PDB file of C-alpha atoms and ligand atoms in Angstrom:
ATOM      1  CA  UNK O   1       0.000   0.000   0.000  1.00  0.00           C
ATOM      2  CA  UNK O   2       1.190   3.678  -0.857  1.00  0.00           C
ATOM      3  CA  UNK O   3       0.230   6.828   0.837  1.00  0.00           C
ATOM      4  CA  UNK O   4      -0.529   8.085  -1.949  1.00  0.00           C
ATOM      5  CA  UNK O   5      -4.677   8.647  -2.294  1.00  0.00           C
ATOM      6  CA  UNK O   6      -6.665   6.695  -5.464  1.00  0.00           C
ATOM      7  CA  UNK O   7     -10.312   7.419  -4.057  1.00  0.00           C
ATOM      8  CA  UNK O   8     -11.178  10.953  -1.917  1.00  0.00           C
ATOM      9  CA  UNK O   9     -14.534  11.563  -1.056  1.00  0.00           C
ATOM     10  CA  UNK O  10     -15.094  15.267   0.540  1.00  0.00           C
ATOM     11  CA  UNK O  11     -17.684  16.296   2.239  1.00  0.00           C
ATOM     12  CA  UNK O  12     -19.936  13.829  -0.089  1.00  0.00           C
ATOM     13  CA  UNK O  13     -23.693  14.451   0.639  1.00  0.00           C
ATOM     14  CA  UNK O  14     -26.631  12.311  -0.953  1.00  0.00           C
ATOM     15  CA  UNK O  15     -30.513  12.678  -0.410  1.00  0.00           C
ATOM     16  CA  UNK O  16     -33.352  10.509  -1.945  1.00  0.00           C
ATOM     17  CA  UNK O  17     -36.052  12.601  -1.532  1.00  0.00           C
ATOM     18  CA  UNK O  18     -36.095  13.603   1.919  1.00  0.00           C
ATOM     19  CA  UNK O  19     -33.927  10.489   3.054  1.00  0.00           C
ATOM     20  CA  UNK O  20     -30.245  11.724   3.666  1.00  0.00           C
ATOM     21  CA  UNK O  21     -28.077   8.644   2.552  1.00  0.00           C
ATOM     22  CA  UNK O  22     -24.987   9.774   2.599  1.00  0.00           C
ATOM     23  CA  UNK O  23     -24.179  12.430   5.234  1.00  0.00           C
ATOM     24  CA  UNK O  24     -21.268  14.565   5.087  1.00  0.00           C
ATOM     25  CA  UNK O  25     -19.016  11.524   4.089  1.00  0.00           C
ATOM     26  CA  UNK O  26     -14.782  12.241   4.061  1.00  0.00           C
ATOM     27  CA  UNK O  27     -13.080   8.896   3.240  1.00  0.00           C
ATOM     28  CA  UNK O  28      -9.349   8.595   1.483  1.00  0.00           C
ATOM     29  CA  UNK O  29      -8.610   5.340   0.084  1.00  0.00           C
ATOM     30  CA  UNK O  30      -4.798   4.668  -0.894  1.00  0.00           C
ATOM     31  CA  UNK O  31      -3.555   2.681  -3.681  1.00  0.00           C
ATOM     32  CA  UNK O  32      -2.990  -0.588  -2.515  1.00  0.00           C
ATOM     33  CA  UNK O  33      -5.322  -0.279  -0.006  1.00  0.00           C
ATOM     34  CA  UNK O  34      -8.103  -2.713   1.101  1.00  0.00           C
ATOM     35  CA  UNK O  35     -11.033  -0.667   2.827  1.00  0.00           C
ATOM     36  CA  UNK O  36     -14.120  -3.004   4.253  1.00  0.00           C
ATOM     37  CA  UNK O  37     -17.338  -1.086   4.864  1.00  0.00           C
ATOM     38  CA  UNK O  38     -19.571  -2.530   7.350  1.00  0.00           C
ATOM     39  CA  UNK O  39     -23.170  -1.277   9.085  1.00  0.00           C
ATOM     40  CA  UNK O  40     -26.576  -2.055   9.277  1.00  0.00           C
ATOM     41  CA  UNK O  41     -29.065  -2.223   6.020  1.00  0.00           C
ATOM     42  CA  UNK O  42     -29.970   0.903   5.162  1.00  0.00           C
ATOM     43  CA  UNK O  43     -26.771   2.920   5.953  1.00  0.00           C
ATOM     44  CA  UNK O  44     -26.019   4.009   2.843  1.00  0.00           C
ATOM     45  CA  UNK O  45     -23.493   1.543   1.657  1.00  0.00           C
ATOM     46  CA  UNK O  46     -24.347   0.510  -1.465  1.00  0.00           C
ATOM     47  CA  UNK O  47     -24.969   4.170  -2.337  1.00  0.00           C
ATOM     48  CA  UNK O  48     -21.248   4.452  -0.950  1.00  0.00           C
ATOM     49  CA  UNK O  49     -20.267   2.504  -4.087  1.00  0.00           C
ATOM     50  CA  UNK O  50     -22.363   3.242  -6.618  1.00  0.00           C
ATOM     51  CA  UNK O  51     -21.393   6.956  -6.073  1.00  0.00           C
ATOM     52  CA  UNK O  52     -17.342   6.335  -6.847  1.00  0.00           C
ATOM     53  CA  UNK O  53     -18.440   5.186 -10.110  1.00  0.00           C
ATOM     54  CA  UNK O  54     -20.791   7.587 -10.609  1.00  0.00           C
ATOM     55  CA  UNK O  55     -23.757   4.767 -11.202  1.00  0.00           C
ATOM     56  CA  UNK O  56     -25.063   7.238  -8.497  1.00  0.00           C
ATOM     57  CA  UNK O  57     -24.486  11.118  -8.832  1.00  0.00           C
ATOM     58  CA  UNK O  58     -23.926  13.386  -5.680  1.00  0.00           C
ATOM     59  CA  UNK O  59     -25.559  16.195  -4.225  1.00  0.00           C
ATOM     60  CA  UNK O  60     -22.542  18.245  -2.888  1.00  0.00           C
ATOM     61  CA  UNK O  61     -19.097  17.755  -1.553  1.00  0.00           C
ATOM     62  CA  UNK O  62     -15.983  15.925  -4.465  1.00  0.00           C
ATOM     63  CA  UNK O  63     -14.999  12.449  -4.958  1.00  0.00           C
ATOM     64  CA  UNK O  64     -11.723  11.906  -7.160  1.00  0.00           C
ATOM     65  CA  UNK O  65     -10.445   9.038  -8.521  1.00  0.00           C
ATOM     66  CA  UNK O  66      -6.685   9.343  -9.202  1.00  0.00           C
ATOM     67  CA  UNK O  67      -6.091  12.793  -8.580  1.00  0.00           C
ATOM     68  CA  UNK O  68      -8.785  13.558 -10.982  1.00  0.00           C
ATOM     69  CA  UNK O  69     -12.953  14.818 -10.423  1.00  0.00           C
ATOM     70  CA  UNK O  70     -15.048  11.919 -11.282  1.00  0.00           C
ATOM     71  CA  UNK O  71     -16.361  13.246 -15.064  1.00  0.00           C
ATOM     72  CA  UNK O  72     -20.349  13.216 -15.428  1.00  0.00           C
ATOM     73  CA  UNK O  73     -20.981  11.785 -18.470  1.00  0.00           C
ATOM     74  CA  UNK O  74     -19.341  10.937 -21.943  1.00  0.00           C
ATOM     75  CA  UNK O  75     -15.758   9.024 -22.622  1.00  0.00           C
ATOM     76  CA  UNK O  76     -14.172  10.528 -19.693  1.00  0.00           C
ATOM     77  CA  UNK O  77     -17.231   8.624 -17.462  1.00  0.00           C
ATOM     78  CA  UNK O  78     -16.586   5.526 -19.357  1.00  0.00           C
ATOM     79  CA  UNK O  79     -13.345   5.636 -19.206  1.00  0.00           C
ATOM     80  CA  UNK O  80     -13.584   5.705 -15.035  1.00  0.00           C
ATOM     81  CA  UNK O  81     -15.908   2.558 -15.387  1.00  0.00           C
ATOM     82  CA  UNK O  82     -13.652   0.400 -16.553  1.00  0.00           C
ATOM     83  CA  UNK O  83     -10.865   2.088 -14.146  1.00  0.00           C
ATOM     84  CA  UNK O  84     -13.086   1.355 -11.080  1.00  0.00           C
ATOM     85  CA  UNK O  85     -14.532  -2.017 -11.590  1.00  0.00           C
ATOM     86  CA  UNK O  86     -17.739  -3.033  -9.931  1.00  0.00           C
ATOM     87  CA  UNK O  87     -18.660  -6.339  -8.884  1.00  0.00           C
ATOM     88  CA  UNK O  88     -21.945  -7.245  -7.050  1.00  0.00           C
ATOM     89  CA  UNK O  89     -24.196  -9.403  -5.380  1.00  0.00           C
ATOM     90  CA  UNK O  90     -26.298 -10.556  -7.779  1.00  0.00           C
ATOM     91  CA  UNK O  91     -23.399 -11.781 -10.633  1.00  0.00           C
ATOM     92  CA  UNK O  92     -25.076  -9.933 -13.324  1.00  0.00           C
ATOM     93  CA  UNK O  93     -23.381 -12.303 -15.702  1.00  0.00           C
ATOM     94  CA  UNK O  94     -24.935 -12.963 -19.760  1.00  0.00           C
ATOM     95  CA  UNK O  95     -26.898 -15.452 -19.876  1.00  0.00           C
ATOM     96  CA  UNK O  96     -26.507 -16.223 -23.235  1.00  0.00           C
ATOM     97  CA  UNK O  97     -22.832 -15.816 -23.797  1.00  0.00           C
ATOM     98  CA  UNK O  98     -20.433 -18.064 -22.891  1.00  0.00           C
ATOM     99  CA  UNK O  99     -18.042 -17.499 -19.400  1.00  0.00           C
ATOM    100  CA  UNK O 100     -15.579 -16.910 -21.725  1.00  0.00           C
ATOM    101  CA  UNK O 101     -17.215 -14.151 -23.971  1.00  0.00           C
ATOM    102  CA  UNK O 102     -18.860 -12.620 -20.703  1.00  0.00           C
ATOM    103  CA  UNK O 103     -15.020 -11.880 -19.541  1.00  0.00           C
ATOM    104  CA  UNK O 104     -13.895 -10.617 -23.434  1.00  0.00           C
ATOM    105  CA  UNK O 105     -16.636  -8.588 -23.483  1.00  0.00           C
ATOM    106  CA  UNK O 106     -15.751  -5.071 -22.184  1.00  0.00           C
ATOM    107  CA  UNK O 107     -12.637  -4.801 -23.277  1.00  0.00           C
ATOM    108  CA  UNK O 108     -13.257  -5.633 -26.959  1.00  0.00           C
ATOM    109  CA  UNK O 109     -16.864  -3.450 -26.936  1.00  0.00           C
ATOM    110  CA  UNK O 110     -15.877  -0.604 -24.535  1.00  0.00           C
ATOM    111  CA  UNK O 111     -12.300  -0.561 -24.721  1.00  0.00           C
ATOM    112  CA  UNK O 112     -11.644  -1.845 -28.429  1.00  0.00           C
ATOM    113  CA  UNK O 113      -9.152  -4.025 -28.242  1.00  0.00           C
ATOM    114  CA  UNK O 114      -8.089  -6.912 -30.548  1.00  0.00           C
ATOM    115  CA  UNK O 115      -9.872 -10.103 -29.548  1.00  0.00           C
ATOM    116  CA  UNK O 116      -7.107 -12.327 -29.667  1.00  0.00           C
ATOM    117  CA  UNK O 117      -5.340 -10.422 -26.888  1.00  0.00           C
ATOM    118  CA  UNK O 118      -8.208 -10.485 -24.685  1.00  0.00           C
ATOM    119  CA  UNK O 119      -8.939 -13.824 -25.475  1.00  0.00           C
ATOM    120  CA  UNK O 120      -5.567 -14.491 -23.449  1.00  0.00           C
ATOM    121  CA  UNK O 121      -5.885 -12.091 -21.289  1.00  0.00           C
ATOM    122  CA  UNK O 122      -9.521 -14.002 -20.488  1.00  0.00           C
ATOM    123  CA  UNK O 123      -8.459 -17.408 -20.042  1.00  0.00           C
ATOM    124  CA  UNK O 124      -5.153 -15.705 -18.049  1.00  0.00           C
ATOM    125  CA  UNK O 125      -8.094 -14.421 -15.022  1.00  0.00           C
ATOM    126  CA  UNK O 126     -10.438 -17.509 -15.510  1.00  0.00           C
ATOM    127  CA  UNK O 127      -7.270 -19.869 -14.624  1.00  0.00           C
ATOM    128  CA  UNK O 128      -6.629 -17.485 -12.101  1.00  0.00           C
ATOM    129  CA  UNK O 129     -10.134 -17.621 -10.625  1.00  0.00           C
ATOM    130  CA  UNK O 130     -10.007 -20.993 -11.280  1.00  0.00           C
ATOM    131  CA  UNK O 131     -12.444 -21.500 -13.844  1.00  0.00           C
ATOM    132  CA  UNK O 132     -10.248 -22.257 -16.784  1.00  0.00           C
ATOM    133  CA  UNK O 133     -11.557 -25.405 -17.208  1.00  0.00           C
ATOM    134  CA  UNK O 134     -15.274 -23.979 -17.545  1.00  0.00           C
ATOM    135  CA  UNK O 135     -15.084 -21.441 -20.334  1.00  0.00           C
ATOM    136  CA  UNK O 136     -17.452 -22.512 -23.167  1.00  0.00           C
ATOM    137  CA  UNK O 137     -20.025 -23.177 -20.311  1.00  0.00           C
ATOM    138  CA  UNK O 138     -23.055 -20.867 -20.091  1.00  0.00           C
ATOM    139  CA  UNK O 139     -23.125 -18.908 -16.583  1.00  0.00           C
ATOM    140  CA  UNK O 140     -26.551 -21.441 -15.645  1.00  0.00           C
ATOM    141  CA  UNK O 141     -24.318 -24.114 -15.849  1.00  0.00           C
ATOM    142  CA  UNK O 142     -22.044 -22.717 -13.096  1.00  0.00           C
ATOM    143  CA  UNK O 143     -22.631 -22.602  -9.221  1.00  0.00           C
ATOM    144  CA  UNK O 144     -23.189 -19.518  -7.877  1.00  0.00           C
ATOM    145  CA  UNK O 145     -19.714 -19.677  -6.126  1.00  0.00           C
ATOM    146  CA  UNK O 146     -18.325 -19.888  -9.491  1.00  0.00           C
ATOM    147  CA  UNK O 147     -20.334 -17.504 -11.404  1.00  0.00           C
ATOM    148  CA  UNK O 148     -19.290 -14.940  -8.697  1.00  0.00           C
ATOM    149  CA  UNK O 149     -16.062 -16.264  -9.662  1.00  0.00           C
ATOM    150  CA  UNK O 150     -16.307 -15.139 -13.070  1.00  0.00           C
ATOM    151  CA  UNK O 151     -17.638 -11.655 -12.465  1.00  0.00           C
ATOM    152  CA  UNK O 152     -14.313 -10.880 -10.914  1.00  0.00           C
ATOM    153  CA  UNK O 153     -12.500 -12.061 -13.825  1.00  0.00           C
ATOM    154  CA  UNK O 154     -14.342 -10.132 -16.215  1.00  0.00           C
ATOM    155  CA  UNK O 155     -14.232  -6.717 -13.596  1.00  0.00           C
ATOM    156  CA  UNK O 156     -10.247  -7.664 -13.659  1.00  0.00           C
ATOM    157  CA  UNK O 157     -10.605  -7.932 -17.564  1.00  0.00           C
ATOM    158  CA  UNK O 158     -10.369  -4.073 -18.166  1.00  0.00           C
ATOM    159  CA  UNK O 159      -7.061  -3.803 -16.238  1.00  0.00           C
ATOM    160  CA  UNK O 160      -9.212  -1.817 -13.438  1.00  0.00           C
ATOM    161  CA  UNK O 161      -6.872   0.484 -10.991  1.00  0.00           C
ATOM    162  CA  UNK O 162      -9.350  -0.284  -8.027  1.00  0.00           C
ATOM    163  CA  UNK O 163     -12.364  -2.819  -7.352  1.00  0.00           C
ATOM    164  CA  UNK O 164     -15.654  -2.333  -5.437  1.00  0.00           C
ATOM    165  CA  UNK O 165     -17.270  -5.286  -4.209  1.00  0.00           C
ATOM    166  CA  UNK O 166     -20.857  -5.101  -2.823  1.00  0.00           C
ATOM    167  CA  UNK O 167     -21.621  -8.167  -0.454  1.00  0.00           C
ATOM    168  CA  UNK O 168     -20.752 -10.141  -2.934  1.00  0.00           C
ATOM    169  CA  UNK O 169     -20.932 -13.362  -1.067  1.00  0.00           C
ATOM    170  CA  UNK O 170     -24.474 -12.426   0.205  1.00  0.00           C
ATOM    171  CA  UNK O 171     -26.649 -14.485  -2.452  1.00  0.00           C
ATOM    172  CA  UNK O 172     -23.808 -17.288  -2.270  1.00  0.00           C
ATOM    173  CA  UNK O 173     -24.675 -20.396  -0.609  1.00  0.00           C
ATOM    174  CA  UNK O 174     -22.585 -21.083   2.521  1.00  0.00           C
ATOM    175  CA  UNK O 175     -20.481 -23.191   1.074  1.00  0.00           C
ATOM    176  CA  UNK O 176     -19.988 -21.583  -1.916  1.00  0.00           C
ATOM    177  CA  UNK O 177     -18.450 -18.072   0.009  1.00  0.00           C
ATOM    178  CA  UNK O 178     -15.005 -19.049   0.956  1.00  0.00           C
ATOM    179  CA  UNK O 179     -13.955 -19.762  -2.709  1.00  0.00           C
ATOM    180  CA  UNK O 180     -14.655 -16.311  -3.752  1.00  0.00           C
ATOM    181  CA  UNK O 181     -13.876 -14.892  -0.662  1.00  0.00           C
ATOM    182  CA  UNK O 182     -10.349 -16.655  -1.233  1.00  0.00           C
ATOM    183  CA  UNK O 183     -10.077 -15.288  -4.497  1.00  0.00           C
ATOM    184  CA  UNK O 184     -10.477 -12.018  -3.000  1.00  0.00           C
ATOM    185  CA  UNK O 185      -7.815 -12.063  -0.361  1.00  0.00           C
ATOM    186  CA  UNK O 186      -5.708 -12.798  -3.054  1.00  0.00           C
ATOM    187  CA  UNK O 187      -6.685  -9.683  -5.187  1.00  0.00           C
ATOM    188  CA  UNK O 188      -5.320  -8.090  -1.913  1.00  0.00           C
ATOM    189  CA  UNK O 189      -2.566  -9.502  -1.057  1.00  0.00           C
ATOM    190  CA  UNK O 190      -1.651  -8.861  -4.733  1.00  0.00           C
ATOM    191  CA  UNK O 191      -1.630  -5.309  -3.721  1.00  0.00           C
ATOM    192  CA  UNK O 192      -5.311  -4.552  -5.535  1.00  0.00           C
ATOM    193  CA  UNK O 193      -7.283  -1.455  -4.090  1.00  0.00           C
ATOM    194  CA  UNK O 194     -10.534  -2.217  -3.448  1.00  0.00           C
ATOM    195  CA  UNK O 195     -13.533  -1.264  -1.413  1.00  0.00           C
ATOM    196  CA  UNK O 196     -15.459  -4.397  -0.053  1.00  0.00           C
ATOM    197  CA  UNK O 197     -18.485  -4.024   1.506  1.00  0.00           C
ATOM    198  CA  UNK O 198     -19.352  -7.379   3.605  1.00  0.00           C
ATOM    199  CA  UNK O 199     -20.802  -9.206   6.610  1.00  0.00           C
ATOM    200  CA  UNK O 200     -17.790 -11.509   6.156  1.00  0.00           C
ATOM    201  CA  UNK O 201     -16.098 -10.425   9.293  1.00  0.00           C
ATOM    202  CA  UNK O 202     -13.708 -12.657   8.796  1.00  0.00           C
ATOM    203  CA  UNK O 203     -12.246 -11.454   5.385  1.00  0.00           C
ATOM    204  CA  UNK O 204     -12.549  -8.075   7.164  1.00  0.00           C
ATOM    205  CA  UNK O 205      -9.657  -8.895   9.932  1.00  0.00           C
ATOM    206  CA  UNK O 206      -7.835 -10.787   7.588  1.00  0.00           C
ATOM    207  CA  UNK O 207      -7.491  -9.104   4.741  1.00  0.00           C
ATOM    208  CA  UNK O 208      -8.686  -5.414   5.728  1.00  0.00           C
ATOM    209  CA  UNK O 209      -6.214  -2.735   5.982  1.00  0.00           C
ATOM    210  CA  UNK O 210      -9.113  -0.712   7.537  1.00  0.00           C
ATOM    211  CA  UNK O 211     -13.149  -1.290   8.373  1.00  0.00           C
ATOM    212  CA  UNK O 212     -15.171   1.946   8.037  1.00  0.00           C
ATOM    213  CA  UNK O 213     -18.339   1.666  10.116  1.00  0.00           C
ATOM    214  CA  UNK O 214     -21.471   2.717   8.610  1.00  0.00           C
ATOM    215  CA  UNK O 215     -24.540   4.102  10.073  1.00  0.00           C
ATOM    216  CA  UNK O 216     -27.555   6.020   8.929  1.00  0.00           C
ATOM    217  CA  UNK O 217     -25.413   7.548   6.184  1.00  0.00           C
ATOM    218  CA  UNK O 218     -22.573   8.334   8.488  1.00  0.00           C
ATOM    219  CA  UNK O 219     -18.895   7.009   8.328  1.00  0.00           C
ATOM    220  CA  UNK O 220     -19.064   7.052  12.070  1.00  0.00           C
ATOM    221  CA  UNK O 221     -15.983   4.898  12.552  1.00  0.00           C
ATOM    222  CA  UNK O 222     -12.973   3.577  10.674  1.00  0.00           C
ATOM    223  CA  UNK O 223      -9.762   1.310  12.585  1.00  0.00           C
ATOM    224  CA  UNK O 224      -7.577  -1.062  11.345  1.00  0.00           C
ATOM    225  CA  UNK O 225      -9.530  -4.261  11.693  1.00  0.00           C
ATOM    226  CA  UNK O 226      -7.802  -5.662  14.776  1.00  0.00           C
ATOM    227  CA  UNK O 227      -8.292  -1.872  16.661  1.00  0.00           C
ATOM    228  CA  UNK O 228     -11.629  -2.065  15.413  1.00  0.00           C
ATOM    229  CA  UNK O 229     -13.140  -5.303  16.397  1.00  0.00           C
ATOM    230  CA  UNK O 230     -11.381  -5.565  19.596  1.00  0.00           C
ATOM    231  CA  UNK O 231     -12.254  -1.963  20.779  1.00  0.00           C
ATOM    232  CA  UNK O 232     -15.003   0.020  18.865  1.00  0.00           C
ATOM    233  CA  UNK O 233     -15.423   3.379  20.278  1.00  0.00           C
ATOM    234  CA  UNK O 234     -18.847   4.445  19.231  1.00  0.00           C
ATOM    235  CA  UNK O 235     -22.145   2.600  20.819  1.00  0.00           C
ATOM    236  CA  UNK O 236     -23.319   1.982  17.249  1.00  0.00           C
ATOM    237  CA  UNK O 237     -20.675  -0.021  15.827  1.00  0.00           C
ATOM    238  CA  UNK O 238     -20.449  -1.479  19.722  1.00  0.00           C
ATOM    239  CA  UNK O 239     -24.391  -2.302  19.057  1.00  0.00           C
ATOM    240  CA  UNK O 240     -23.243  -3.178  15.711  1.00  0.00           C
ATOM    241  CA  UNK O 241     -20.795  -5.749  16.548  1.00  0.00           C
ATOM    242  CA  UNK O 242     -22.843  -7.183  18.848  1.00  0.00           C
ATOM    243  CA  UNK O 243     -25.910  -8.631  16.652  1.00  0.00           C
ATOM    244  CA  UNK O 244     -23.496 -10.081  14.199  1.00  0.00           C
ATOM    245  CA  UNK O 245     -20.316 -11.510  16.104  1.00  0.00           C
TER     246      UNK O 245
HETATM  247  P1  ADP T 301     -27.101  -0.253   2.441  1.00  0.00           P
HETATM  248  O1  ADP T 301     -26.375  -0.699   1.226  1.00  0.00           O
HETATM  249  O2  ADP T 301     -26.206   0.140   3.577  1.00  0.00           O
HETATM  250  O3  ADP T 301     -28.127  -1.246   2.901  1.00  0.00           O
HETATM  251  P2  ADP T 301     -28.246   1.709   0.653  1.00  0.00           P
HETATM  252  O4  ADP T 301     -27.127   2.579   0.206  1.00  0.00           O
HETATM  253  O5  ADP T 301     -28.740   0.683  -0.280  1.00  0.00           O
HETATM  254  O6  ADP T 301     -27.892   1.091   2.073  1.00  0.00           O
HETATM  255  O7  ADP T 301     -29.495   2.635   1.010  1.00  0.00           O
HETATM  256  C1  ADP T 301     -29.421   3.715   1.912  1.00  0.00           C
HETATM  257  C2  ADP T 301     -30.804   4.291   2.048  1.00  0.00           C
HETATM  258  O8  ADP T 301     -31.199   4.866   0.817  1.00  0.00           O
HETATM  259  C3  ADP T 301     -31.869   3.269   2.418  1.00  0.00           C
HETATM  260  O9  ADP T 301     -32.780   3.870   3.292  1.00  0.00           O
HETATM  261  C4  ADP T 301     -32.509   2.949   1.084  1.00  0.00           C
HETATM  262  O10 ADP T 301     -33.840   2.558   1.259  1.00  0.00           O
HETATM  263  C5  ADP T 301     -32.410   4.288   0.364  1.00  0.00           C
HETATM  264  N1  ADP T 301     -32.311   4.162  -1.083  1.00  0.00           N
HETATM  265  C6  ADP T 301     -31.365   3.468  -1.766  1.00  0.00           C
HETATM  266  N2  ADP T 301     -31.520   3.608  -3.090  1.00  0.00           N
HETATM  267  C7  ADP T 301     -32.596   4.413  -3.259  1.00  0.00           C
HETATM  268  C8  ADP T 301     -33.272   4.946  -4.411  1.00  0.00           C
HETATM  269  N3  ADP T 301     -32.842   4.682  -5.652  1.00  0.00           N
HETATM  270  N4  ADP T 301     -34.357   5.731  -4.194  1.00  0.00           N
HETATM  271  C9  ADP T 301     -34.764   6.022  -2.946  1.00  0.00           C
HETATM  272  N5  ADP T 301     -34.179   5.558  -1.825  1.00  0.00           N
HETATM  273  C10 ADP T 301     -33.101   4.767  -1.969  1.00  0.00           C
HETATM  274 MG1   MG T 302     -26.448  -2.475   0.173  1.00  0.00          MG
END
């Protein structure tokens, strides 16, 4: 990990309607670094991540992405996309494409390049996830484990400078969560920056640099992982902790 800051949200403020989701947020993420969100349903985490790739605009307050304002709209908007993959609960995978083509797909569409190098660079991830062995199958023929699997591949296929993950082992069967939440941990140890948002609390003290605490739309507390779980300081996360440990 490097000081140096990839993601910096200021001041970031988000309302539905009346409903104030994200509330006066300040959060610095390094390169390198791996930053677990945690808090209860409904505290704005999701929006968290949808609003560094801009699937969700902001109200007020800046969020930059490697030094630079995240753009609105156009190339410069796409062009963060595949910088800041996504991947989420529900795999979101094509149907009726093959695992294979559902992990060539964005870079040859979005990012243009020659087929035969992503077709390497594809089978490269899917060994890496391993899938290799399950590339002409069609994602129905996959478990979910390994569907999730291959939604990481294809985020990793556009060469992304950071990853957000949300609860992506939450429609997993149980024991379907520690393959991907291997595959994961090794994305981090690897030195990938990410932003995980989880009720693994395991993957949180292992492979956490630092666990922001969530709650109605605040970041009310962030630690390293081993600070955090063995002494919160606020009674929310204290509450928190308490329902799911
Ligand atoms: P979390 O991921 O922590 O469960 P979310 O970021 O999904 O929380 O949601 C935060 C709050 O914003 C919740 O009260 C949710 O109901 C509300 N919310 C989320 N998306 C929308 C939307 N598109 N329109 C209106 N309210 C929303
Ligand atoms: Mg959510």
């Amino acid at each position: 990990m490097s000081d140096e800051a990839l993601i910096v949200l200021e001041n970031v403020n988000k309302y539905f309607g009346p409903l104030h989701v994200l509330d006066d947020v300040n959060l610095s993420v390094a390169r390198g670094e791996v930053v677990v969100v945690i808090g209860p349903s409904g505290s704005g985490k999701s929006t968290l991540c949808r609003a560094i790739n801009r699937l969700e605009p902001i109200n007020s307050g800046t969020i930059t992405f490697d030094g630079r304002p995240l753009p609105a709209e156009g190339r410069a908007l796409a062009r963060l996309r595949s910088e800041v993959g996504m991947v989420f609960q529900s795999f979101n995978l094509f149907a009726h494409k093959t695992i294979l083509q559902n992990v060539m797909l964005g870079p040859i569409k979005v990012r243009k390049e020659k087929s035969v190098e992503v077709r390497e660079r594809a089978m490269a991830l899917l060994d890496r996830v391993g899938i290799g062995n399950q590339a002409e199958k069609y994602p129905a023929q996959l478990s979910g484990g390994q569907q999730q699997r291959v939604a990481i591949a294809r985020a990793l296929a556009m060469q992304p400078k950071a990853l957000l993950f949300d609860e992506p082992t939450s429609a997993l069967d149980p024991e379907m969560v520690g393959e991907v939440l291997d595959v994961m941990t090794s994305l981090a140890r690897e030195g990938m920056t990410m932003v995980v948002v989880t009720h693994e609390m395991g993957f949180a003290r292992h492979a956490a640099n630092r666990v922001v605490f969530m709650a109605d739309g605040q970041l009310v507390e962030q630690a390293p992982p081993a600070e955090f779980f063995a002494n919160p300081k606020s009674d929310r996360a204290k509450d928190f902790l308490s329902k799911i440990l």
